[in-house]
Amino acid sequence: MNGIEERYHTVLSKIYHAAQQANRQPQGITLVAVTKTWPVEVILAAYTAGMRHFGENRAEELAEKRPLVEAKLGPDSGIVWHFIGSLQSRKTNLIADYADVFHALDRVKIANRLSSRLQENGRSLPIFIEVNVSGEASKSGVTLINWEEDTTQREKLRKLWAAVHELPGLSLQGLMTMAPWHVPEAEIRQVFDHAKQLAGWLENELGLKRPLALSMGMTDDYELAIAAGATHIRVGRALFGERH
Ligand SMILES: *Cc1c(COP(=O)(O)O)cnc(C)c1O
């Protein structure tokens, strides 16, 4: 498990260099260590190495691991739990109860359910809206493949944003996206640039003074994502090795 610390430092230095290349502050990039499928011991080793943001993509797995980690480290460990997977409506309570950040909101129905549970709990949940700008049919998220030309696609995002904005307990942060797998680097860059431009359009549309957060980039493409403006990268294999 010593490998974790070494891998962590390699990833940190790549983040640092990618940020420098892009004239950005490395502190402006949050590394979410994706611990899905890994046991609690791996999370504890990652914590010892210095990681504080952890990402899970199955609601039950988050609900199981978080209390186990808290039993070891206490409630004030400084850990932030990110739920990065898509969420079915019957599992919204688990996420309202156990996640600190939700990256993959794509429907108002889920937002409504999260909001009522959060109000019951007196909690609040930072939210990213997941957008599909890559054109891959299988991808989750709000379809924004042709957002530049297609007013309907843009309206759908603007309406979802406005609806979520009204809901107590949900605090909108920005957009999340996934690049397609197994495509040339140039195509991945295009997808990330496309997402960044979409965020720019939305900022303008909403009259925001600060840029929106952008959750994008995984093990194989996080440096490209940083070049395009990612503020949150979600990295698993580069830190923990291949999942089984
Ligand atoms: C698994 C996963 C990641 C991390 O993938 P790696 O290739 O292991 O870095 C990032 N985002 C989401 C949504 C995931 O499900």
mmCIF file of C-alpha atoms and ligand atoms in Angstrom:
data_model
loop_
_atom_site.group_PDB
_atom_site.id
_atom_site.type_symbol
_atom_site.label_atom_id
_atom_site.label_comp_id
_atom_site.label_asym_id
_atom_site.label_seq_id
_atom_site.Cartn_x
_atom_site.Cartn_y
_atom_site.Cartn_z
ATOM 1 C CA MET A 1 0.000 0.000 0.000
ATOM 2 C CA ASN A 2 3.059 2.248 0.122
ATOM 3 C CA GLY A 3 2.598 2.631 -3.589
ATOM 4 C CA ILE A 4 -0.354 4.910 -2.877
ATOM 5 C CA GLU A 5 1.801 7.697 -1.487
ATOM 6 C CA GLU A 6 4.172 7.510 -4.428
ATOM 7 C CA ARG A 7 1.350 7.516 -6.944
ATOM 8 C CA TYR A 8 -0.292 10.411 -5.144
ATOM 9 C CA HIS A 9 2.870 12.478 -5.452
ATOM 10 C CA THR A 10 3.205 11.620 -9.128
ATOM 11 C CA VAL A 11 -0.386 12.743 -9.769
ATOM 12 C CA LEU A 12 0.138 15.928 -7.721
ATOM 13 C CA SER A 13 3.203 16.842 -9.725
ATOM 14 C CA LYS A 14 1.377 16.215 -13.004
ATOM 15 C CA ILE A 15 -1.466 18.438 -11.793
ATOM 16 C CA TYR A 16 1.058 21.097 -10.866
ATOM 17 C CA HIS A 17 2.747 21.019 -14.268
ATOM 18 C CA ALA A 18 -0.492 20.906 -16.232
ATOM 19 C CA ALA A 19 -1.730 23.915 -14.246
ATOM 20 C CA GLN A 20 1.507 25.837 -14.859
ATOM 21 C CA GLN A 21 1.338 25.096 -18.576
ATOM 22 C CA ALA A 22 -2.172 26.502 -18.630
ATOM 23 C CA ASN A 23 -1.264 29.541 -16.532
ATOM 24 C CA ARG A 24 -3.507 28.370 -13.753
ATOM 25 C CA GLN A 25 -3.106 28.032 -9.989
ATOM 26 C CA PRO A 26 -2.735 24.376 -8.929
ATOM 27 C CA GLN A 27 -4.727 25.223 -5.779
ATOM 28 C CA GLY A 28 -7.676 25.914 -8.056
ATOM 29 C CA ILE A 29 -7.865 22.210 -8.887
ATOM 30 C CA THR A 30 -9.464 19.718 -6.524
ATOM 31 C CA LEU A 31 -8.265 16.143 -6.854
ATOM 32 C CA VAL A 32 -11.135 13.763 -6.113
ATOM 33 C CA ALA A 33 -9.583 10.357 -5.378
ATOM 34 C CA VAL A 34 -11.999 7.783 -6.784
ATOM 35 C CA THR A 35 -12.087 4.863 -4.335
ATOM 36 C CA LYS A 36 -14.981 2.897 -5.860
ATOM 37 C CA THR A 37 -14.509 -0.878 -5.449
ATOM 38 C CA TRP A 38 -11.587 -0.356 -3.021
ATOM 39 C CA PRO A 39 -11.919 -1.344 0.638
ATOM 40 C CA VAL A 40 -11.849 1.084 3.545
ATOM 41 C CA GLU A 41 -8.174 0.231 4.271
ATOM 42 C CA VAL A 42 -7.250 1.794 0.938
ATOM 43 C CA ILE A 43 -9.147 4.979 1.823
ATOM 44 C CA LEU A 44 -7.350 5.120 5.178
ATOM 45 C CA ALA A 45 -3.966 4.701 3.445
ATOM 46 C CA ALA A 46 -4.910 7.452 0.991
ATOM 47 C CA TYR A 47 -5.888 9.655 3.922
ATOM 48 C CA THR A 48 -2.531 9.050 5.586
ATOM 49 C CA ALA A 49 -0.849 9.998 2.306
ATOM 50 C CA GLY A 50 -2.730 13.310 2.462
ATOM 51 C CA MET A 51 -5.818 12.875 0.298
ATOM 52 C CA ARG A 52 -9.019 14.481 1.580
ATOM 53 C CA HIS A 53 -11.534 14.297 -1.285
ATOM 54 C CA PHE A 54 -12.938 10.874 -2.068
ATOM 55 C CA GLY A 55 -15.285 9.838 -4.861
ATOM 56 C CA GLU A 56 -17.727 6.925 -5.021
ATOM 57 C CA ASN A 57 -20.135 6.025 -7.815
ATOM 58 C CA ARG A 58 -22.540 3.636 -6.092
ATOM 59 C CA ALA A 59 -24.885 4.975 -3.432
ATOM 60 C CA GLU A 60 -24.816 1.839 -1.253
ATOM 61 C CA GLU A 61 -21.063 1.704 -1.359
ATOM 62 C CA LEU A 62 -20.770 5.310 -0.167
ATOM 63 C CA ALA A 63 -23.326 4.696 2.591
ATOM 64 C CA GLU A 64 -21.374 1.674 3.736
ATOM 65 C CA LYS A 65 -17.851 3.082 3.597
ATOM 66 C CA ARG A 66 -18.340 6.565 4.990
ATOM 67 C CA PRO A 67 -19.426 5.437 8.483
ATOM 68 C CA LEU A 68 -16.574 2.900 8.596
ATOM 69 C CA VAL A 69 -14.031 5.596 7.748
ATOM 70 C CA GLU A 70 -15.598 7.968 10.279
ATOM 71 C CA ALA A 71 -15.453 5.262 12.939
ATOM 72 C CA LYS A 72 -11.679 5.194 12.413
ATOM 73 C CA LEU A 73 -10.943 8.879 11.847
ATOM 74 C CA GLY A 74 -13.778 10.607 13.666
ATOM 75 C CA PRO A 75 -16.306 13.030 12.169
ATOM 76 C CA ASP A 76 -13.799 15.896 11.869
ATOM 77 C CA SER A 77 -11.259 14.232 9.610
ATOM 78 C CA GLY A 78 -11.670 16.899 6.951
ATOM 79 C CA ILE A 79 -12.782 14.331 4.377
ATOM 80 C CA VAL A 80 -15.169 15.486 1.657
ATOM 81 C CA TRP A 81 -17.235 12.705 0.083
ATOM 82 C CA HIS A 82 -18.100 13.172 -3.580
ATOM 83 C CA PHE A 83 -20.800 11.129 -5.254
ATOM 84 C CA ILE A 84 -19.821 10.970 -8.924
ATOM 85 C CA GLY A 85 -22.145 8.302 -10.321
ATOM 86 C CA SER A 86 -25.538 8.738 -11.878
ATOM 87 C CA LEU A 87 -28.314 8.474 -9.337
ATOM 88 C CA GLN A 88 -31.585 6.550 -9.499
ATOM 89 C CA SER A 89 -34.505 8.238 -7.808
ATOM 90 C CA ARG A 90 -35.034 5.430 -5.298
ATOM 91 C CA LYS A 91 -31.508 6.018 -3.958
ATOM 92 C CA THR A 92 -31.676 9.777 -3.480
ATOM 93 C CA ASN A 93 -32.006 9.503 0.314
ATOM 94 C CA LEU A 94 -28.667 7.728 0.584
ATOM 95 C CA ILE A 95 -26.978 10.546 -1.305
ATOM 96 C CA ALA A 96 -28.768 13.280 0.664
ATOM 97 C CA ASP A 97 -27.596 11.528 3.841
ATOM 98 C CA TYR A 98 -24.039 10.531 2.934
ATOM 99 C CA ALA A 99 -22.632 12.700 0.133
ATOM 100 C CA ASP A 100 -20.998 16.104 0.609
ATOM 101 C CA VAL A 101 -20.933 16.917 -3.114
ATOM 102 C CA PHE A 102 -22.976 15.441 -5.987
ATOM 103 C CA HIS A 103 -21.424 15.592 -9.466
ATOM 104 C CA ALA A 104 -24.001 13.994 -11.738
ATOM 105 C CA LEU A 105 -27.402 15.634 -11.443
ATOM 106 C CA ASP A 106 -29.322 15.415 -14.720
ATOM 107 C CA ARG A 107 -33.039 15.565 -13.852
ATOM 108 C CA VAL A 108 -35.287 17.830 -11.849
ATOM 109 C CA LYS A 109 -37.050 14.827 -10.300
ATOM 110 C CA ILE A 110 -33.814 13.788 -8.579
ATOM 111 C CA ALA A 111 -33.210 17.374 -7.490
ATOM 112 C CA ASN A 112 -36.664 17.592 -5.897
ATOM 113 C CA ARG A 113 -36.183 14.394 -3.967
ATOM 114 C CA LEU A 114 -32.729 15.385 -2.779
ATOM 115 C CA SER A 115 -34.017 18.759 -1.677
ATOM 116 C CA SER A 116 -36.819 17.410 0.501
ATOM 117 C CA ARG A 117 -34.558 14.944 2.250
ATOM 118 C CA LEU A 118 -31.837 17.566 2.740
ATOM 119 C CA GLN A 119 -34.373 19.887 4.336
ATOM 120 C CA GLU A 120 -35.443 17.134 6.729
ATOM 121 C CA ASN A 121 -31.795 16.599 7.644
ATOM 122 C CA GLY A 122 -30.856 20.256 7.769
ATOM 123 C CA ARG A 123 -28.032 19.538 5.340
ATOM 124 C CA SER A 124 -26.979 21.238 2.150
ATOM 125 C CA LEU A 125 -25.423 19.635 -0.908
ATOM 126 C CA PRO A 126 -23.183 21.251 -3.535
ATOM 127 C CA ILE A 127 -24.296 20.132 -7.000
ATOM 128 C CA PHE A 128 -22.822 19.774 -10.473
ATOM 129 C CA ILE A 129 -25.121 19.276 -13.445
ATOM 130 C CA GLU A 130 -23.857 16.520 -15.718
ATOM 131 C CA VAL A 131 -23.778 17.449 -19.388
ATOM 132 C CA ASN A 132 -23.127 15.252 -22.403
ATOM 133 C CA VAL A 133 -21.249 17.311 -24.974
ATOM 134 C CA SER A 134 -19.444 14.431 -26.647
ATOM 135 C CA GLY A 135 -22.200 12.867 -28.691
ATOM 136 C CA GLU A 136 -21.690 9.389 -27.340
ATOM 137 C CA ALA A 137 -25.153 7.874 -27.236
ATOM 138 C CA SER A 138 -24.442 5.811 -24.118
ATOM 139 C CA LYS A 139 -23.382 8.754 -21.975
ATOM 140 C CA SER A 140 -25.542 10.013 -19.138
ATOM 141 C CA GLY A 141 -26.177 13.684 -18.500
ATOM 142 C CA VAL A 142 -28.218 16.414 -20.145
ATOM 143 C CA THR A 143 -27.751 16.231 -23.919
ATOM 144 C CA LEU A 144 -25.867 19.290 -25.136
ATOM 145 C CA ILE A 145 -24.129 17.831 -28.133
ATOM 146 C CA ASN A 146 -25.084 20.654 -30.480
ATOM 147 C CA TRP A 147 -25.689 23.358 -27.921
ATOM 148 C CA GLU A 148 -24.194 26.128 -30.075
ATOM 149 C CA GLU A 149 -26.807 25.605 -32.808
ATOM 150 C CA ASP A 150 -29.619 24.024 -30.864
ATOM 151 C CA THR A 151 -31.631 26.464 -28.748
ATOM 152 C CA THR A 152 -33.756 23.638 -27.360
ATOM 153 C CA GLN A 153 -30.730 21.933 -25.839
ATOM 154 C CA ARG A 154 -29.537 25.180 -24.259
ATOM 155 C CA GLU A 155 -33.007 25.974 -22.941
ATOM 156 C CA LYS A 156 -33.200 22.576 -21.301
ATOM 157 C CA LEU A 157 -30.010 23.240 -19.373
ATOM 158 C CA ARG A 158 -31.044 26.764 -18.441
ATOM 159 C CA LYS A 159 -34.415 25.517 -17.164
ATOM 160 C CA LEU A 160 -32.873 22.712 -15.136
ATOM 161 C CA TRP A 161 -30.385 25.169 -13.668
ATOM 162 C CA ALA A 162 -33.157 27.627 -12.753
ATOM 163 C CA ALA A 163 -35.296 24.878 -11.203
ATOM 164 C CA VAL A 164 -32.433 23.536 -9.077
ATOM 165 C CA HIS A 165 -31.469 27.055 -8.081
ATOM 166 C CA GLU A 166 -34.906 27.467 -6.478
ATOM 167 C CA LEU A 167 -34.629 24.326 -4.380
ATOM 168 C CA PRO A 168 -33.601 24.626 -0.728
ATOM 169 C CA GLY A 169 -30.582 22.557 0.268
ATOM 170 C CA LEU A 170 -29.047 22.349 -3.197
ATOM 171 C CA SER A 171 -26.172 24.641 -4.021
ATOM 172 C CA LEU A 172 -25.196 24.752 -7.682
ATOM 173 C CA GLN A 173 -21.463 24.740 -8.382
ATOM 174 C CA GLY A 174 -21.094 24.093 -12.082
ATOM 175 C CA LEU A 175 -21.019 21.421 -14.764
ATOM 176 C CA MET A 176 -19.621 17.906 -14.946
ATOM 177 C CA THR A 177 -18.791 15.942 -18.055
ATOM 178 C CA MET A 178 -17.122 12.736 -19.218
ATOM 179 C CA ALA A 179 -14.915 12.387 -22.263
ATOM 180 C CA PRO A 180 -15.509 9.450 -24.604
ATOM 181 C CA TRP A 181 -13.275 6.417 -24.164
ATOM 182 C CA HIS A 182 -10.746 5.208 -26.716
ATOM 183 C CA VAL A 183 -10.738 8.206 -28.997
ATOM 184 C CA PRO A 184 -7.782 10.301 -30.153
ATOM 185 C CA GLU A 185 -6.446 12.974 -27.825
ATOM 186 C CA ALA A 186 -7.575 15.762 -30.153
ATOM 187 C CA GLU A 187 -11.162 14.596 -29.801
ATOM 188 C CA ILE A 188 -10.935 14.523 -26.003
ATOM 189 C CA ARG A 189 -9.550 18.060 -26.008
ATOM 190 C CA GLN A 190 -12.489 19.144 -28.138
ATOM 191 C CA VAL A 191 -14.969 17.649 -25.690
ATOM 192 C CA PHE A 192 -13.367 19.424 -22.729
ATOM 193 C CA ASP A 193 -13.149 22.725 -24.618
ATOM 194 C CA HIS A 194 -16.776 22.312 -25.614
ATOM 195 C CA ALA A 195 -17.765 21.876 -21.961
ATOM 196 C CA LYS A 196 -15.722 24.910 -20.916
ATOM 197 C CA GLN A 197 -17.401 27.026 -23.613
ATOM 198 C CA LEU A 198 -20.799 25.806 -22.514
ATOM 199 C CA ALA A 199 -19.990 26.853 -18.941
ATOM 200 C CA GLY A 200 -18.975 30.248 -20.322
ATOM 201 C CA TRP A 201 -22.274 30.575 -22.155
ATOM 202 C CA LEU A 202 -24.192 29.687 -18.988
ATOM 203 C CA GLU A 203 -22.211 32.143 -16.828
ATOM 204 C CA ASN A 204 -23.056 34.856 -19.299
ATOM 205 C CA GLU A 205 -26.689 33.832 -19.494
ATOM 206 C CA LEU A 206 -27.052 33.850 -15.701
ATOM 207 C CA GLY A 207 -25.008 37.009 -15.251
ATOM 208 C CA LEU A 208 -22.596 35.259 -12.881
ATOM 209 C CA LYS A 209 -19.557 37.155 -11.717
ATOM 210 C CA ARG A 210 -17.438 34.108 -10.969
ATOM 211 C CA PRO A 211 -16.672 31.251 -13.341
ATOM 212 C CA LEU A 212 -18.555 28.014 -12.759
ATOM 213 C CA ALA A 213 -16.752 24.957 -11.437
ATOM 214 C CA LEU A 214 -16.032 22.224 -13.994
ATOM 215 C CA SER A 215 -15.719 18.591 -13.001
ATOM 216 C CA MET A 216 -13.936 16.744 -15.800
ATOM 217 C CA GLY A 217 -10.892 14.565 -16.364
ATOM 218 C CA MET A 218 -10.066 11.036 -15.186
ATOM 219 C CA THR A 219 -6.897 8.921 -15.067
ATOM 220 C CA ASP A 220 -6.280 8.960 -18.820
ATOM 221 C CA ASP A 221 -7.168 12.562 -19.522
ATOM 222 C CA TYR A 222 -6.950 14.735 -16.409
ATOM 223 C CA GLU A 223 -4.026 16.774 -17.762
ATOM 224 C CA LEU A 224 -6.043 17.606 -20.890
ATOM 225 C CA ALA A 225 -8.985 18.531 -18.661
ATOM 226 C CA ILE A 226 -6.807 20.880 -16.602
ATOM 227 C CA ALA A 227 -5.588 22.528 -19.807
ATOM 228 C CA ALA A 228 -9.235 23.117 -20.737
ATOM 229 C CA GLY A 229 -10.169 24.574 -17.340
ATOM 230 C CA ALA A 230 -11.230 21.694 -15.059
ATOM 231 C CA THR A 231 -11.575 22.700 -11.400
ATOM 232 C CA HIS A 232 -12.330 19.156 -10.179
ATOM 233 C CA ILE A 233 -10.664 16.055 -11.574
ATOM 234 C CA ARG A 234 -11.853 12.558 -10.641
ATOM 235 C CA VAL A 235 -8.951 10.137 -10.612
ATOM 236 C CA GLY A 236 -9.015 6.466 -9.609
ATOM 237 C CA ARG A 237 -6.591 4.129 -11.378
ATOM 238 C CA ALA A 238 -3.633 6.526 -11.413
ATOM 239 C CA LEU A 239 -3.794 6.573 -7.599
ATOM 240 C CA PHE A 240 -4.875 3.052 -6.699
ATOM 241 C CA GLY A 241 -4.114 0.860 -9.708
ATOM 242 C CA GLU A 242 -6.504 -1.183 -11.840
ATOM 243 C CA ARG A 243 -9.825 -2.105 -10.264
ATOM 244 C CA HIS A 244 -10.723 -5.790 -10.130
HETATM 245 C C1 LIG B 1 -14.568 5.549 -12.100
HETATM 246 C C2 LIG B 1 -14.843 6.965 -12.391
HETATM 247 C C3 LIG B 1 -13.797 7.905 -12.465
HETATM 248 C C4 LIG B 1 -12.337 7.546 -12.298
HETATM 249 O O1 LIG B 1 -11.883 6.743 -13.343
HETATM 250 P P1 LIG B 1 -10.345 6.331 -13.479
HETATM 251 O O2 LIG B 1 -10.228 5.968 -14.905
HETATM 252 O O3 LIG B 1 -10.114 5.205 -12.534
HETATM 253 O O4 LIG B 1 -9.527 7.538 -13.119
HETATM 254 C C5 LIG B 1 -14.139 9.221 -12.710
HETATM 255 N N1 LIG B 1 -15.411 9.625 -12.885
HETATM 256 C C6 LIG B 1 -16.438 8.754 -12.820
HETATM 257 C C7 LIG B 1 -17.825 9.255 -13.008
HETATM 258 C C8 LIG B 1 -16.190 7.404 -12.565
HETATM 259 O O5 LIG B 1 -17.223 6.545 -12.504
#
